[in-house]
PDB file of C-alpha atoms in Angstrom:
ATOM      1  CA  MET A   1      98.998-157.865  66.456  1.00  0.00           C
ATOM      2  CA  ASN A   2     100.510-157.207  63.028  1.00  0.00           C
ATOM      3  CA  PHE A   3      98.173-156.088  60.229  1.00  0.00           C
ATOM      4  CA  SER A   4     100.614-156.971  57.404  1.00  0.00           C
ATOM      5  CA  GLY A   5      98.995-159.053  54.685  1.00  0.00           C
ATOM      6  CA  LYS A   6      96.817-159.081  51.576  1.00  0.00           C
ATOM      7  CA  TYR A   7      93.058-159.107  52.050  1.00  0.00           C
ATOM      8  CA  GLN A   8      90.280-159.538  49.455  1.00  0.00           C
ATOM      9  CA  LEU A   9      86.894-157.912  49.919  1.00  0.00           C
ATOM     10  CA  GLN A  10      84.290-160.545  50.785  1.00  0.00           C
ATOM     11  CA  SER A  11      81.186-158.415  51.358  1.00  0.00           C
ATOM     12  CA  GLN A  12      80.021-154.856  51.936  1.00  0.00           C
ATOM     13  CA  GLU A  13      76.901-153.379  53.476  1.00  0.00           C
ATOM     14  CA  ASN A  14      75.199-150.040  52.710  1.00  0.00           C
ATOM     15  CA  PHE A  15      77.774-149.435  49.974  1.00  0.00           C
ATOM     16  CA  GLU A  16      75.570-147.274  47.750  1.00  0.00           C
ATOM     17  CA  ALA A  17      74.230-145.032  50.553  1.00  0.00           C
ATOM     18  CA  PHE A  18      77.739-144.554  51.988  1.00  0.00           C
ATOM     19  CA  MET A  19      79.285-143.725  48.601  1.00  0.00           C
ATOM     20  CA  LYS A  20      76.511-141.203  47.853  1.00  0.00           C
ATOM     21  CA  ALA A  21      77.110-139.562  51.252  1.00  0.00           C
ATOM     22  CA  VAL A  22      80.834-139.135  50.517  1.00  0.00           C
ATOM     23  CA  GLY A  23      80.095-137.632  47.111  1.00  0.00           C
ATOM     24  CA  LEU A  24      80.889-140.399  44.623  1.00  0.00           C
ATOM     25  CA  PRO A  25      78.927-140.011  41.351  1.00  0.00           C
ATOM     26  CA  ASP A  26      76.177-142.576  40.640  1.00  0.00           C
ATOM     27  CA  GLU A  27      77.971-144.033  37.591  1.00  0.00           C
ATOM     28  CA  LEU A  28      81.076-144.815  39.670  1.00  0.00           C
ATOM     29  CA  ILE A  29      78.943-146.282  42.462  1.00  0.00           C
ATOM     30  CA  GLN A  30      77.276-148.645  39.986  1.00  0.00           C
ATOM     31  CA  LYS A  31      80.646-149.665  38.488  1.00  0.00           C
ATOM     32  CA  GLY A  32      82.228-150.228  41.896  1.00  0.00           C
ATOM     33  CA  LYS A  33      79.509-152.065  43.780  1.00  0.00           C
ATOM     34  CA  ASP A  34      80.355-155.508  42.384  1.00  0.00           C
ATOM     35  CA  ILE A  35      84.154-155.182  42.256  1.00  0.00           C
ATOM     36  CA  LYS A  36      85.956-157.200  44.904  1.00  0.00           C
ATOM     37  CA  GLY A  37      88.846-154.953  45.916  1.00  0.00           C
ATOM     38  CA  VAL A  38      92.141-156.103  47.404  1.00  0.00           C
ATOM     39  CA  SER A  39      93.845-154.345  50.312  1.00  0.00           C
ATOM     40  CA  GLU A  40      97.524-154.867  51.029  1.00  0.00           C
ATOM     41  CA  ILE A  41      98.899-153.679  54.357  1.00  0.00           C
ATOM     42  CA  VAL A  42     102.553-153.456  55.337  1.00  0.00           C
ATOM     43  CA  GLN A  43     103.055-152.648  59.014  1.00  0.00           C
ATOM     44  CA  ASN A  44     106.429-151.747  60.485  1.00  0.00           C
ATOM     45  CA  GLY A  45     105.887-150.917  64.150  1.00  0.00           C
ATOM     46  CA  LYS A  46     103.583-147.876  64.217  1.00  0.00           C
ATOM     47  CA  HIS A  47     104.087-147.116  60.502  1.00  0.00           C
ATOM     48  CA  PHE A  48     101.615-148.472  57.934  1.00  0.00           C
ATOM     49  CA  LYS A  49     101.558-148.581  54.127  1.00  0.00           C
ATOM     50  CA  LEU A  50      98.137-149.350  52.690  1.00  0.00           C
ATOM     51  CA  THR A  51      97.428-150.116  49.031  1.00  0.00           C
ATOM     52  CA  ILE A  52      93.811-150.602  47.956  1.00  0.00           C
ATOM     53  CA  THR A  53      93.223-151.906  44.434  1.00  0.00           C
ATOM     54  CA  THR A  54      89.663-151.780  43.122  1.00  0.00           C
ATOM     55  CA  GLY A  55      89.510-152.674  39.446  1.00  0.00           C
ATOM     56  CA  SER A  56      91.929-150.272  37.744  1.00  0.00           C
ATOM     57  CA  LYS A  57      91.851-147.739  40.639  1.00  0.00           C
ATOM     58  CA  VAL A  58      94.746-147.890  43.109  1.00  0.00           C
ATOM     59  CA  ILE A  59      94.861-145.820  46.292  1.00  0.00           C
ATOM     60  CA  GLN A  60      98.068-145.724  48.330  1.00  0.00           C
ATOM     61  CA  ASN A  61      98.236-144.253  51.814  1.00  0.00           C
ATOM     62  CA  GLU A  62     100.949-144.166  54.459  1.00  0.00           C
ATOM     63  CA  PHE A  63     100.534-143.187  58.074  1.00  0.00           C
ATOM     64  CA  THR A  64     102.093-143.459  61.502  1.00  0.00           C
ATOM     65  CA  LEU A  65      99.750-144.182  64.391  1.00  0.00           C
ATOM     66  CA  GLY A  66      98.893-141.062  66.401  1.00  0.00           C
ATOM     67  CA  GLU A  67     100.413-138.613  63.885  1.00  0.00           C
ATOM     68  CA  GLU A  68      98.550-136.354  61.470  1.00  0.00           C
ATOM     69  CA  CYS A  69      98.819-137.574  57.894  1.00  0.00           C
ATOM     70  CA  GLU A  70      97.292-136.956  54.493  1.00  0.00           C
ATOM     71  CA  LEU A  71      95.027-139.736  53.239  1.00  0.00           C
ATOM     72  CA  GLU A  72      93.532-140.154  49.784  1.00  0.00           C
ATOM     73  CA  THR A  73      89.834-141.043  49.911  1.00  0.00           C
ATOM     74  CA  MET A  74      87.851-143.200  47.503  1.00  0.00           C
ATOM     75  CA  THR A  75      86.797-140.005  45.693  1.00  0.00           C
ATOM     76  CA  GLY A  76      90.460-139.053  45.113  1.00  0.00           C
ATOM     77  CA  GLU A  77      90.283-136.212  47.637  1.00  0.00           C
ATOM     78  CA  LYS A  78      93.221-135.684  50.016  1.00  0.00           C
ATOM     79  CA  VAL A  79      92.246-135.220  53.679  1.00  0.00           C
ATOM     80  CA  LYS A  80      94.152-134.663  56.918  1.00  0.00           C
ATOM     81  CA  ALA A  81      93.520-137.341  59.528  1.00  0.00           C
ATOM     82  CA  VAL A  82      95.020-139.133  62.518  1.00  0.00           C
ATOM     83  CA  VAL A  83      94.822-142.930  62.693  1.00  0.00           C
ATOM     84  CA  GLN A  84      94.670-144.388  66.204  1.00  0.00           C
ATOM     85  CA  MET A  85      94.979-147.960  67.473  1.00  0.00           C
ATOM     86  CA  GLU A  86      92.231-149.252  69.772  1.00  0.00           C
ATOM     87  CA  GLY A  87      93.228-152.360  71.677  1.00  0.00           C
ATOM     88  CA  ASP A  88      95.720-154.357  69.635  1.00  0.00           C
ATOM     89  CA  ASN A  89      93.541-155.108  66.590  1.00  0.00           C
ATOM     90  CA  LYS A  90      91.555-151.973  65.594  1.00  0.00           C
ATOM     91  CA  LEU A  91      92.606-148.966  63.516  1.00  0.00           C
ATOM     92  CA  VAL A  92      90.254-145.986  63.899  1.00  0.00           C
ATOM     93  CA  THR A  93      90.174-142.686  62.015  1.00  0.00           C
ATOM     94  CA  THR A  94      87.692-139.853  61.526  1.00  0.00           C
ATOM     95  CA  PHE A  95      87.672-137.246  58.748  1.00  0.00           C
ATOM     96  CA  LYS A  96      85.010-135.058  57.077  1.00  0.00           C
ATOM     97  CA  GLY A  97      82.113-136.686  58.938  1.00  0.00           C
ATOM     98  CA  ILE A  98      83.333-140.222  58.173  1.00  0.00           C
ATOM     99  CA  LYS A  99      84.420-142.661  60.862  1.00  0.00           C
ATOM    100  CA  SER A 100      86.323-145.747  59.731  1.00  0.00           C
ATOM    101  CA  VAL A 101      87.155-148.751  61.914  1.00  0.00           C
ATOM    102  CA  THR A 102      89.370-151.539  60.554  1.00  0.00           C
ATOM    103  CA  GLU A 103      89.517-154.641  62.736  1.00  0.00           C
ATOM    104  CA  LEU A 104      91.814-157.654  62.339  1.00  0.00           C
ATOM    105  CA  ASN A 105      90.670-161.026  63.670  1.00  0.00           C
ATOM    106  CA  GLY A 106      92.999-163.866  62.700  1.00  0.00           C
ATOM    107  CA  ASP A 107      93.393-163.614  58.920  1.00  0.00           C
ATOM    108  CA  ILE A 108      90.119-161.712  58.398  1.00  0.00           C
ATOM    109  CA  ILE A 109      90.061-157.939  58.246  1.00  0.00           C
ATOM    110  CA  THR A 110      86.779-156.048  58.637  1.00  0.00           C
ATOM    111  CA  ASN A 111      86.289-152.405  57.775  1.00  0.00           C
ATOM    112  CA  VAL A 112      83.213-150.526  58.881  1.00  0.00           C
ATOM    113  CA  SER A 113      82.791-146.944  57.688  1.00  0.00           C
ATOM    114  CA  TRP A 114      79.887-144.638  58.255  1.00  0.00           C
ATOM    115  CA  HIS A 115      79.065-141.050  57.463  1.00  0.00           C
ATOM    116  CA  SER A 116      77.432-138.707  59.957  1.00  0.00           C
ATOM    117  CA  GLU A 117      74.652-138.103  57.384  1.00  0.00           C
ATOM    118  CA  LEU A 118      73.692-141.790  57.624  1.00  0.00           C
ATOM    119  CA  VAL A 119      73.580-142.100  61.412  1.00  0.00           C
TER     120      VAL A 119
END
């Protein structure tokens, strides 16, 4: 399954608790909670380019499945991580106590992230 496409955020759960756990300041959490971000994914085989635009903030990450890469987080921090594919429609990564699962079903992409402090 190819993840390439442009996806608009439809909903988010536990946003404030998750953002506090990853260290985002309260004022940025309040600004960001109602912004509907857009994610654009370009997949070429095992290589991915991901651009997330939330208001005026743009985060760009590139990775190859199964290889260590540097990812920019929502706080602007750079972290080392490995993104794996589960099945043919899930991207999974873990870094700094955060696990993120992105699942593609048809033309709907779902991302679930949780922090070990919230489990």
